[in-house]
Amino acid sequence: MQFEIEMDELDKKLNTAFDGKVVRKDLLHRIKKGTNVPTFVLEFLLARYCASNEPAEIQAGMEAVLATLDENYVRPDEANAAQSRVATKGKHKFIDKVHVRYVEKDKRHWAALENFGSQKVAIAEKFYRDIDRLLEGGIWAEVVIAHNDIDEDKYAFYVEDLRPIQLKRFNFESYCEGRKDFTRDDWLDVILRSVGLEPMKLTPRVKLHFIARLAPLVEANFNFVELGPRGTGKSYFFSEFSPYSTLISGGQATKATLFYNNARGKIGLVGFWDTVAFDEVGGIKVKDPDTIQIMKDYMANGRFSRGAEIIANASMAFIGNIDQSIEQIVRSSEHDLFLPLPPQFDLAVMDRFACYLPGWEMPKNSSAYLTGRFGLITDYLAEAFHYQLKHNNRYEEVSSRLKLGNAVEGRDEKGIKKTVCAFLKILHPGAPASDKEFHEYAEYAIECRRRVKEQMNKRKPDDEFALIDLSYFDASGEEKVVHCPETRGISATLEPSRRRLSGGDDSSSFASVSLPKELTRSVHEESVAVENSISEIEEQHYTISYGDTGHTYESILGPYLTKATEIVIEDPYIRAPHQIANFVRFCETAVKCPTLRNIQLITSYDEKTDLALLNEKIDELKQSLLEIDVVLTVTLNEVLHDREIRLDNGWTVKIGRGLDFYQKPDSWFTIGANDYSLRRCLETKVDIFRTSR
């Protein structure tokens, strides 16, 4: 294996200016192919063992890194062997991602290690008190797990020691001092090599695109969107580059997770991370209109109200795929470049984007673009970005140097200036840029904001966003209008017809692309539809016959849940395991109502009831409901006989047999065993009627 390389001038300057803080990136690529450990974790080990350019030292260092991974990194399929090793040896050090959660029924915190496979590892308060992010999202760490030999304790393992895999100390002044030895273009190449790319293979424009990808990591409350083809590495910077960034991959985005969990009285992800990134943004499900409203408030000024005013610094990055031809979209009179965003992302959300990076211009992932040269240790650069996000405000500097044209409105100005701030922090951390460099960043920032405004203007049926010719004044005082390359001269985008996307003449739309019919249905339209549906549903009284199929909690209750915030369910038979499972399914139906906040269960027990089992399972359900901001309270009443479900929106549902109206399947490997819409029912009456609200 060849370890020796001939250092170029940039390598030599970097090793001199940042001695001990650089690493050969080709070494990372060699190790990375065989493991799913994040880049900053691998480079943490490489910096420890391979901070040299001597082939013999690198050879020994690589062997040490591989031995450390072999000894301390647990793969998910090796969890049982790892637990056995701790039980046999008494303790062992692992490299793993550690989460800590508070379990209400135990009245204590438990650690969970992702690959070690245990969800109940005891952990001392000093660890999660000093490291907040253990409680939100978790961190990668070197963690010593010890075996607990005390039989009376209800846990097998505990955390003896924990050290986050990140720099213990960072000196910003030293970082800025090292930067002085480089020209702007040299430093730009250093940044790109530090993230693993070879700048000599990239055009100047693509280099700026990669710098823009880093902007949410260095500028507080920066709203960023990148849409483009698959396979261009959009999520890498947010999932592996920085320990201060978290990536949400699809699924449902809730206000409890993102912003504030009222049930727990705890701030969400925006309070613990520098950047919250949404991968595959088109697949995000936002069912509660409140989530979108809070997101708008937060994206506008970094604050929101949930009983108390909350202020946070986290930037938001939205990344997703465009499967259609960009040329066809911009030439269409019907569709725009915000096509992949979920329909809940209305114009007010889009208007808060500071920067739309044209992902279609980014190269596909390829080893041809990877560097084999030296770069800053990823964790060191991430610490520099984290420090600047928290402590380095360049907004006044930008405001004093940048004069914008009359077409630039309030949110345009804020977005443009914040993008320029990010470029200055990344490329000029301790000194101002030259006029030429400054205006290069300004022009790029204006283009990225204009891309946002052009698409909003195309989507809006009036002239609210018609001022798209954004401009700035250069050093000579000349006004320069900035254009987006993909739409220059395209009248369908620059001079859109004034009608809604869902109607009108389709003659200029493209036929080769399959597009949703209700792309622009707004939250307001949805709320009108909800109001109409409430007035249309009626009381029902019917019998489910023995052997019937097609009846589920959702088909019976679903239409009546609208706008309910509290559900009270009285059912004496939530005792046996299958009855508790029925109640879980009922809760799964109930929480699909976005306004729901409380579920009250009133049930009973007898001498055969296993109260320990009942309490254990109900506590697990309580815990999972709290994670989505729903509070479950349970009252036991041994003389309860009635069965009734009361909703605080005025509806009452009575099912004669309560929730337990399904027949037991003949076998757990027959149709209907898992899909309850195919499960045969017992005979029961159903009465749904309105009471006073």
XYZ file of C-alpha atoms in Angstrom:
693
model
C 0.000 0.000 0.000
C 1.518 3.339 -1.092
C 1.562 5.918 1.697
C 4.071 8.443 0.402
C 2.929 11.462 -1.601
C 4.861 14.431 -2.904
C 3.477 17.457 -1.113
C 2.502 20.423 -3.275
C 2.936 24.039 -2.155
C -0.492 24.167 -0.528
C 0.235 20.978 1.448
C 3.487 22.467 2.716
C 1.883 25.771 3.724
C -0.968 23.994 5.476
C 1.350 21.688 7.450
C 3.433 24.681 8.509
C 0.539 26.948 9.510
C -1.613 24.251 11.161
C 0.897 21.714 12.436
C -0.862 18.826 14.158
C -4.290 19.898 12.861
C -4.094 18.416 9.350
C -4.612 14.944 7.965
C -4.129 13.161 4.669
C -7.594 12.851 3.161
C -6.732 9.808 1.048
C -6.220 7.881 4.291
C -9.774 8.757 5.271
C -11.114 7.523 1.919
C -9.320 4.179 2.347
C -10.852 3.561 5.768
C -14.246 5.065 4.990
C -15.093 2.478 2.348
C -15.182 -0.271 4.957
C -17.265 1.366 7.677
C -20.314 3.581 8.258
C -18.593 5.624 10.972
C -19.009 9.400 10.380
C -16.088 11.247 8.823
C -15.369 13.385 11.885
C -15.042 10.209 14.003
C -12.590 8.574 11.597
C -10.525 11.741 11.327
C -10.460 11.990 15.103
C -8.605 8.659 15.069
C -6.458 9.545 12.061
C -5.359 12.773 13.759
C -4.406 10.761 16.830
C -2.340 8.149 14.997
C -1.452 9.489 11.525
C -0.467 13.160 11.973
C 2.613 12.696 9.804
C 3.787 12.395 6.210
C 6.420 9.769 6.966
C 5.404 6.502 5.233
C 6.527 4.303 8.130
C 4.658 6.395 10.694
C 1.551 6.496 8.515
C 1.715 2.713 8.018
C 1.885 2.190 11.779
C -0.825 4.806 12.346
C -3.213 3.232 9.844
C -2.736 -0.125 11.513
C -3.488 1.494 14.875
C -6.670 3.125 13.517
C -7.874 -0.143 12.003
C -7.027 -1.989 15.230
C -8.930 0.615 17.267
C -11.976 0.269 15.036
C -11.742 -3.518 15.197
C -11.461 -3.458 18.976
C -13.779 -0.596 19.883
C -16.284 -0.031 17.066
C -19.357 -2.260 17.257
C -21.245 -3.132 14.106
C -25.023 -3.471 14.591
C -24.972 -7.236 13.967
C -22.302 -7.693 16.651
C -24.302 -6.210 19.538
C -24.787 -9.492 21.386
C -21.084 -10.340 21.170
C -20.206 -6.856 22.474
C -22.517 -7.229 25.462
C -21.037 -10.637 26.178
C -17.533 -9.143 26.049
C -18.455 -6.582 28.731
C -20.053 -9.247 30.917
C -16.952 -11.437 30.595
C -14.249 -8.776 30.940
C -16.090 -6.506 33.368
C -15.692 -3.407 31.159
C -14.782 -2.373 27.631
C -14.299 0.845 25.662
C -16.515 1.396 22.616
C -16.838 3.990 19.866
C -20.573 4.452 19.457
C -23.362 7.007 19.255
C -24.840 7.573 22.714
C -28.357 8.874 23.459
C -29.789 9.630 26.889
C -33.512 9.707 27.664
C -35.562 10.213 30.809
C -37.950 7.323 31.546
C -40.842 8.520 33.652
C -41.840 5.188 35.174
C -38.288 4.566 36.408
C -37.816 8.186 37.500
C -34.321 8.148 36.063
C -32.221 8.630 32.938
C -31.020 5.753 30.774
C -28.336 5.780 28.109
C -28.765 3.904 24.853
C -25.889 2.944 22.546
C -26.902 2.599 18.904
C -24.715 -0.327 17.906
C -24.102 -1.851 21.353
C -27.796 -2.708 21.315
C -28.847 -1.871 24.873
C -31.538 0.695 25.663
C -31.078 0.597 29.456
C -27.507 1.500 30.286
C -27.239 3.343 33.609
C -25.548 6.735 33.358
C -24.484 9.269 35.998
C -25.965 12.764 36.012
C -22.575 14.431 35.477
C -22.419 13.192 31.882
C -25.765 14.457 30.567
C -25.631 17.572 32.734
C -22.368 18.663 31.140
C -23.182 17.483 27.589
C -26.661 18.735 26.591
C -26.672 17.040 23.208
C -26.737 13.611 24.825
C -30.401 14.360 25.567
C -31.292 15.590 22.052
C -30.073 13.571 19.113
C -27.107 11.950 20.858
C -23.360 12.221 20.232
C -20.524 10.003 19.052
C -18.166 9.244 21.895
C -15.523 6.957 23.308
C -17.512 5.334 26.076
C -16.420 2.794 28.684
C -19.259 0.377 29.450
C -18.941 -1.650 32.658
C -20.915 -4.678 33.828
C -23.112 -4.379 36.899
C -22.840 -7.446 39.154
C -25.442 -6.336 41.708
C -28.432 -8.667 41.300
C -30.874 -6.280 42.970
C -30.287 -3.586 40.329
C -32.479 -3.745 37.264
C -29.723 -3.077 34.750
C -26.762 -5.023 33.437
C -24.526 -2.202 32.194
C -23.488 1.285 33.217
C -21.385 4.106 31.740
C -18.102 4.313 33.614
C -16.550 6.997 31.405
C -17.600 9.005 28.366
C -15.549 11.331 26.175
C -17.164 13.060 23.191
C -15.331 12.585 19.919
C -14.599 16.216 19.259
C -11.936 18.773 20.013
C -11.554 19.572 23.698
C -10.145 23.047 23.057
C -10.386 25.437 20.136
C -8.532 28.738 19.797
C -10.183 31.023 17.247
C -7.323 33.544 17.336
C -4.861 30.798 16.423
C -7.160 29.679 13.594
C -7.297 33.236 12.199
C -3.526 33.605 12.584
C -2.978 30.468 10.509
C -5.376 31.746 7.849
C -3.188 34.839 7.286
C -0.575 32.733 5.485
C -2.978 31.966 2.627
C -4.478 33.936 -0.237
C -8.254 33.811 -0.614
C -8.007 31.291 -3.477
C -5.568 29.139 -1.505
C -7.867 29.151 1.515
C -10.856 28.284 -0.659
C -8.915 25.234 -1.855
C -7.959 24.372 1.737
C -11.638 24.344 2.755
C -12.547 22.101 -0.178
C -9.695 19.700 0.546
C -10.741 19.665 4.183
C -14.177 18.353 3.204
C -12.504 15.736 0.988
C -12.718 17.337 -2.483
C -9.933 18.099 -4.926
C -10.383 21.758 -5.965
C -8.228 21.383 -9.082
C -11.034 19.313 -10.606
C -13.777 21.862 -9.903
C -14.756 25.030 -11.742
C -14.746 28.348 -9.831
C -18.561 28.406 -9.831
C -18.889 24.870 -8.468
C -16.351 25.759 -5.757
C -18.702 28.534 -4.604
C -21.600 26.052 -4.593
C -19.698 23.807 -2.180
C -18.907 26.784 0.061
C -22.625 27.688 0.046
C -23.429 24.169 1.272
C -21.400 24.976 4.375
C -23.241 28.248 5.061
C -25.886 26.803 7.463
C -23.053 25.427 9.621
C -21.453 28.828 10.162
C -24.294 31.408 10.053
C -27.006 31.369 12.750
C -30.669 31.162 11.698
C -29.735 30.695 8.051
C -32.505 29.185 5.915
C -31.039 27.151 3.060
C -32.568 24.998 0.332
C -30.880 22.767 -2.223
C -32.893 20.763 -4.732
C -31.262 18.712 -7.445
C -30.551 15.232 -8.815
C -29.728 12.255 -6.649
C -26.166 11.275 -5.917
C -24.577 14.708 -5.556
C -23.751 14.447 -1.838
C -26.389 16.888 -0.599
C -26.797 15.293 2.825
C -23.118 14.545 3.522
C -22.203 17.923 5.055
C -25.107 17.696 7.489
C -24.810 14.019 8.453
C -21.062 13.420 8.643
C -19.079 16.635 8.448
C -19.974 18.308 11.735
C -20.847 16.969 15.199
C -23.002 20.107 15.603
C -25.418 19.208 12.813
C -28.313 16.754 12.792
C -30.085 15.280 9.775
C -33.787 14.403 9.815
C -34.437 11.787 7.157
C -38.034 11.975 5.958
C -40.881 11.058 8.262
C -43.144 13.343 10.224
C -41.874 16.703 11.446
C -43.664 17.736 14.647
C -43.434 20.883 16.705
C -42.612 18.756 19.744
C -39.559 17.286 18.008
C -38.388 20.442 16.262
C -39.350 23.277 18.573
C -40.879 22.603 21.980
C -42.466 19.632 23.706
C -45.157 21.033 26.010
C -45.717 17.690 27.693
C -42.055 17.529 28.717
C -41.481 21.263 29.037
C -38.382 20.830 26.864
C -36.994 22.631 23.816
C -36.641 20.604 20.622
C -33.840 20.110 18.117
C -33.374 23.809 17.334
C -32.135 24.353 20.879
C -29.363 21.757 20.731
C -27.901 21.883 17.223
C -26.234 24.475 15.008
C -28.006 23.082 11.954
C -31.182 21.042 11.601
C -31.257 19.586 8.085
C -34.251 17.899 6.453
C -33.254 15.165 3.997
C -35.685 14.145 1.249
C -37.727 17.219 2.136
C -40.510 16.231 -0.261
C -41.298 13.231 1.957
C -41.741 15.248 5.141
C -45.241 14.947 6.571
C -46.485 18.030 8.405
C -50.009 17.298 9.638
C -50.362 20.036 12.231
C -50.760 23.564 10.787
C -49.262 24.888 14.050
C -45.934 23.292 13.100
C -45.782 25.289 9.884
C -46.721 28.510 11.682
C -44.053 28.008 14.342
C -41.558 27.145 11.588
C -42.399 30.421 9.831
C -41.906 32.401 13.031
C -38.620 30.674 13.745
C -37.280 31.014 10.200
C -38.147 34.728 10.243
C -36.271 35.754 13.377
C -34.934 32.742 15.306
C -37.671 32.813 17.912
C -41.124 31.402 18.525
C -43.696 31.238 21.290
C -44.995 28.083 22.989
C -46.379 29.543 26.203
C -43.017 31.249 26.661
C -40.837 32.907 24.055
C -38.025 30.630 22.903
C -34.884 31.920 21.146
C -32.428 29.597 19.358
C -29.583 29.820 16.836
C -30.042 26.702 14.722
C -30.065 27.128 10.964
C -32.481 25.125 8.836
C -31.433 23.334 5.662
C -33.926 21.698 3.311
C -32.492 19.268 0.770
C -34.332 17.143 -1.744
C -34.408 15.669 -5.204
C -35.717 17.048 -8.481
C -36.477 14.182 -10.857
C -37.644 16.338 -13.766
C -35.662 18.249 -16.362
C -34.684 21.718 -15.125
C -34.956 23.109 -18.641
C -38.502 21.785 -18.961
C -39.533 23.185 -15.575
C -38.253 26.710 -16.227
C -39.906 26.746 -19.678
C -43.221 25.507 -18.291
C -45.914 28.052 -17.534
C -47.393 25.665 -14.972
C -44.585 24.479 -12.738
C -41.629 25.861 -10.814
C -38.353 24.859 -9.191
C -40.029 24.443 -5.790
C -41.815 21.429 -7.246
C -40.415 18.810 -4.786
C -41.376 20.725 -1.617
C -44.330 19.373 0.383
C -47.624 21.203 -0.246
C -47.660 22.566 3.321
C -44.621 24.696 2.433
C -46.531 27.714 1.232
C -45.164 30.990 -0.146
C -44.590 32.359 3.354
C -42.176 29.492 4.076
C -40.433 29.876 0.719
C -40.026 33.621 1.231
C -37.881 32.876 4.258
C -35.255 30.969 2.251
C -32.073 33.035 2.103
C -30.350 30.827 -0.449
C -31.516 28.331 -3.094
C -28.466 26.412 -4.265
C -28.862 25.020 -7.822
C -28.221 21.362 -7.033
C -28.484 20.438 -10.723
C -25.092 22.112 -11.286
C -23.309 19.909 -8.721
C -21.185 16.979 -9.941
C -22.283 13.431 -9.193
C -20.435 11.633 -6.416
C -17.305 10.086 -7.854
C -13.892 9.067 -6.559
C -12.488 11.248 -9.333
C -13.391 14.329 -7.278
C -11.863 13.091 -4.009
C -8.591 14.609 -2.904
C -5.484 12.693 -1.923
C -3.905 15.783 -0.381
C -3.782 17.294 3.095
C -6.689 19.145 4.624
C -7.672 20.440 8.032
C -9.007 17.809 10.390
C -12.770 17.838 9.851
C -13.476 18.242 13.549
C -11.108 21.219 13.779
C -12.839 22.990 10.899
C -16.254 22.122 12.361
C -15.183 23.722 15.647
C -14.138 26.876 13.761
C -17.562 27.032 12.146
C -19.329 26.342 15.443
C -17.394 29.123 17.184
C -18.257 31.632 14.466
C -21.935 30.706 14.438
C -22.066 31.432 18.164
C -19.662 34.371 18.505
C -18.821 36.019 15.178
C -21.431 38.439 13.785
C -20.460 39.959 10.425
C -23.849 41.495 9.570
C -22.890 45.106 10.338
C -19.719 44.751 8.304
C -21.744 43.517 5.332
C -24.380 46.230 5.741
C -21.746 48.969 5.723
C -20.122 47.673 2.515
C -23.054 46.447 0.431
C -25.419 48.797 -1.405
C -28.390 47.011 -2.962
C -30.764 48.130 -5.733
C -34.353 49.313 -5.354
C -35.856 45.946 -6.323
C -34.353 44.368 -3.204
C -37.062 44.140 -0.540
C -36.857 43.355 3.192
C -36.482 39.580 3.140
C -34.322 39.782 0.018
C -31.905 42.071 1.817
C -31.742 39.917 4.936
C -31.201 36.717 2.957
C -28.526 38.234 0.726
C -26.594 39.749 3.611
C -26.697 36.553 5.675
C -25.320 34.575 2.710
C -22.478 37.072 2.322
C -21.840 36.848 6.082
C -21.473 33.083 5.760
C -18.956 33.415 2.922
C -16.909 35.908 4.934
C -16.862 33.621 7.970
C -15.770 30.621 5.917
C -13.218 32.328 3.672
C -12.161 35.415 5.704
C -12.609 34.423 9.368
C -10.377 37.104 10.864
C -10.108 39.872 8.278
C -12.199 41.710 5.679
C -12.359 40.608 2.045
C -11.113 42.794 -0.793
C -13.739 44.750 -2.750
C -13.435 42.326 -5.662
C -13.892 39.282 -3.421
C -16.701 40.928 -1.441
C -18.702 41.759 -4.555
C -18.136 38.254 -5.915
C -19.858 36.888 -2.802
C -22.587 39.540 -3.041
C -23.336 38.612 -6.646
C -23.526 34.935 -5.789
C -25.777 35.650 -2.794
C -28.111 37.800 -4.898
C -28.382 35.032 -7.497
C -29.298 32.490 -4.808
C -31.982 34.810 -3.405
C -33.263 35.743 -6.868
C -33.801 32.024 -7.569
C -36.164 31.951 -4.594
C -38.021 35.061 -5.689
C -38.387 34.031 -9.325
C -40.098 30.799 -8.328
C -42.423 32.536 -5.854
C -43.304 35.099 -8.525
C -44.072 32.286 -10.950
C -46.320 30.586 -8.413
C -48.163 33.709 -7.149
C -51.196 34.810 -9.213
C -50.504 38.536 -8.615
C -47.510 40.887 -8.591
C -46.469 40.529 -4.933
C -43.065 39.067 -5.850
C -42.704 40.666 -9.266
C -39.541 42.644 -8.390
C -37.117 39.926 -9.443
C -34.369 42.060 -11.014
C -32.247 42.147 -7.862
C -29.102 44.240 -8.122
C -26.148 45.769 -6.272
C -23.723 48.652 -6.804
C -20.085 47.714 -7.389
C -17.008 49.630 -6.174
C -17.282 52.108 -9.069
C -20.924 52.865 -8.231
C -22.342 51.020 -11.244
C -25.578 49.125 -10.662
C -25.425 45.461 -11.676
C -28.526 43.319 -12.114
C -27.885 39.657 -11.263
C -29.498 36.793 -13.200
C -29.926 33.043 -12.637
C -28.236 31.106 -15.464
C -31.040 28.561 -15.857
C -33.756 31.186 -16.402
C -31.942 33.916 -18.354
C -34.131 34.811 -21.337
C -36.878 32.303 -20.363
C -40.143 34.262 -20.471
C -42.194 31.464 -18.855
C -40.267 32.148 -15.623
C -39.330 35.809 -15.966
C -42.771 36.936 -17.207
C -45.183 34.273 -15.922
C -48.849 34.262 -16.795
C -51.006 35.318 -13.850
C -53.038 32.257 -12.959
C -52.936 29.472 -10.427
C -50.939 26.347 -11.209
C -53.980 24.124 -10.839
C -55.945 25.689 -13.675
C -55.785 27.458 -17.004
C -54.390 26.595 -20.397
C -51.939 23.679 -20.312
C -50.585 24.303 -23.799
C -47.138 25.365 -22.631
C -46.746 22.799 -19.862
C -44.533 19.795 -20.507
C -46.103 16.403 -20.985
C -43.125 14.205 -20.234
C -43.118 14.938 -16.501
C -45.596 13.428 -14.059
C -46.654 16.161 -11.639
C -49.130 16.371 -8.742
C -52.476 17.928 -9.568
C -52.869 19.876 -6.331
C -49.349 21.167 -5.985
C -50.271 24.538 -4.578
C -53.086 23.655 -2.251
C -52.469 25.964 0.674
C -52.879 25.394 4.379
C -55.784 27.837 4.262
C -57.564 25.755 1.610
C -56.967 22.650 3.698
C -58.458 24.320 6.766
C -61.559 25.303 4.748
C -61.881 21.687 3.647
C -61.621 20.582 7.272
C -64.385 22.974 8.325
C -66.606 21.682 5.516
C -65.933 18.071 6.492
C -66.944 18.795 10.097
C -70.316 20.129 9.013
C -70.900 17.191 6.645
C -70.383 14.256 9.057
C -73.509 12.938 10.703
C -74.582 10.748 13.588
C -74.429 7.019 12.893
C -76.100 3.975 14.458
C -75.284 0.566 13.003
C -74.403 -3.039 13.818
C -71.196 -4.839 12.936
C -72.244 -8.426 12.206
C -70.355 -11.519 13.279
C -67.667 -12.325 10.700
C -67.710 -8.871 9.067
C -64.425 -7.385 7.872
C -63.399 -3.860 6.900
C -63.902 -2.271 10.306
C -60.981 -0.531 12.024
C -60.647 2.119 14.705
C -59.772 4.551 11.951
C -62.818 3.757 9.796
C -65.127 4.077 12.813
C -63.541 7.028 14.643
C -61.414 8.783 12.026
C -63.984 11.228 10.584
C -65.014 12.350 14.080
C -61.553 13.143 15.440
C -61.253 16.463 13.603
C -60.165 19.310 15.913
C -60.293 17.098 19.010
C -57.711 18.064 21.630
C -58.737 15.513 24.289
C -60.172 12.005 24.197
C -61.655 10.201 27.216
C -62.076 6.453 26.746
C -63.924 4.330 29.297
C -63.359 0.602 28.728
C -63.168 -1.937 31.573
C -61.260 -4.467 29.464
C -57.817 -3.025 28.840
C -56.039 -5.700 30.882
C -54.805 -8.674 28.871
C -51.885 -8.297 26.433
C -54.135 -8.393 23.343
C -56.449 -5.771 24.898
C -53.484 -3.486 25.637
C -52.369 -4.016 22.028
C -55.852 -2.927 20.903
C -55.504 0.236 22.969
C -52.109 0.960 21.354
C -53.769 0.692 17.933
C -56.505 3.020 19.118
C -53.854 5.552 20.192
C -52.118 5.204 16.815
C -55.402 6.202 15.195
C -55.998 9.052 17.640
C -52.581 10.726 17.255
C -53.155 11.144 13.531
C -55.373 14.029 14.600
C -52.811 16.904 14.700
C -54.667 18.881 17.383
C -54.758 16.041 19.937
C -52.950 16.770 23.208
C -54.478 14.456 25.876
C -55.808 10.902 26.074
C -57.533 9.749 29.263
C -58.101 6.040 29.803
C -60.496 4.888 32.521
C -60.356 1.112 32.882
C -60.841 -1.565 35.529
C -59.140 -4.685 36.845
C -59.984 -7.897 38.698
C -58.098 -10.447 40.768
C -56.704 -12.077 37.603
C -55.254 -8.840 36.257
C -51.474 -8.760 36.078
C -51.095 -5.191 37.326
C -47.312 -5.268 36.958
C -47.655 -6.156 33.261
C -50.411 -3.602 32.772
C -48.381 -0.819 34.381
C -45.230 -1.725 32.455
C -46.932 -1.701 29.044
C -48.979 1.428 29.740
C -45.837 3.242 30.938
C -44.071 2.335 27.691
C -47.037 3.731 25.759
C -47.037 6.906 27.879
C -43.369 7.414 27.114
C -43.817 7.062 23.351
C -46.823 9.410 23.363
C -44.837 12.050 25.244
C -42.308 12.054 22.413
C -45.036 13.383 20.106
C -46.401 15.838 22.675
C -49.458 13.798 23.727
C -50.123 13.116 27.425
C -51.742 9.831 28.465
C -53.340 9.555 31.909
C -54.780 6.284 33.224
C -57.311 5.807 36.019
C -58.149 2.341 37.409
C -61.727 1.790 38.605
C -62.616 -1.742 39.677
C -66.396 -1.201 39.352
C -66.387 0.272 35.840
C -68.782 -1.437 33.399
C -69.645 1.145 30.729
C -67.851 1.525 27.376
C -67.674 4.979 25.839
C -65.312 7.263 23.922
C -65.871 11.003 24.409
C -64.207 13.645 22.251
C -64.003 17.272 23.342
C -65.175 18.387 19.888
C -68.689 17.248 20.850
C -68.823 13.667 19.545
C -69.388 10.495 21.588
C -68.677 7.016 20.222
C -70.156 3.931 21.874
C -69.011 0.486 20.722
C -70.929 -2.264 22.528
C -67.860 -4.453 22.977
C -65.458 -1.565 23.503
C -62.177 -1.835 21.642
C -62.137 -5.638 21.843
C -64.533 -6.443 18.981
C -62.159 -8.539 16.838
C -62.073 -12.320 16.575
C -58.808 -14.031 17.392
C -57.292 -15.222 14.087
C -57.066 -18.975 13.498
C -53.345 -18.549 12.988
C -50.893 -15.645 13.175
C -49.866 -16.551 9.643
C -53.260 -15.978 8.018
C -54.737 -12.927 6.294
C -56.089 -10.532 8.901
C -53.504 -11.387 11.520
C -51.803 -8.023 11.095
C -54.067 -5.866 8.903
C -57.130 -5.236 11.050
C -59.202 -4.112 8.077
C -59.067 -7.782 7.012
C -59.676 -9.205 10.513
C -63.087 -10.785 11.166
C -65.183 -9.039 13.827
C -67.492 -10.100 16.637
C -71.034 -8.793 16.612
C -71.380 -5.363 18.221
C -73.425 -2.183 18.013
C -71.888 1.186 17.182
C -73.559 4.466 18.143
C -71.943 7.803 17.222
C -73.779 10.943 18.245
C -73.128 14.584 19.003
C -73.366 15.934 22.533
C -72.953 19.498 23.744
C -69.389 20.869 23.313
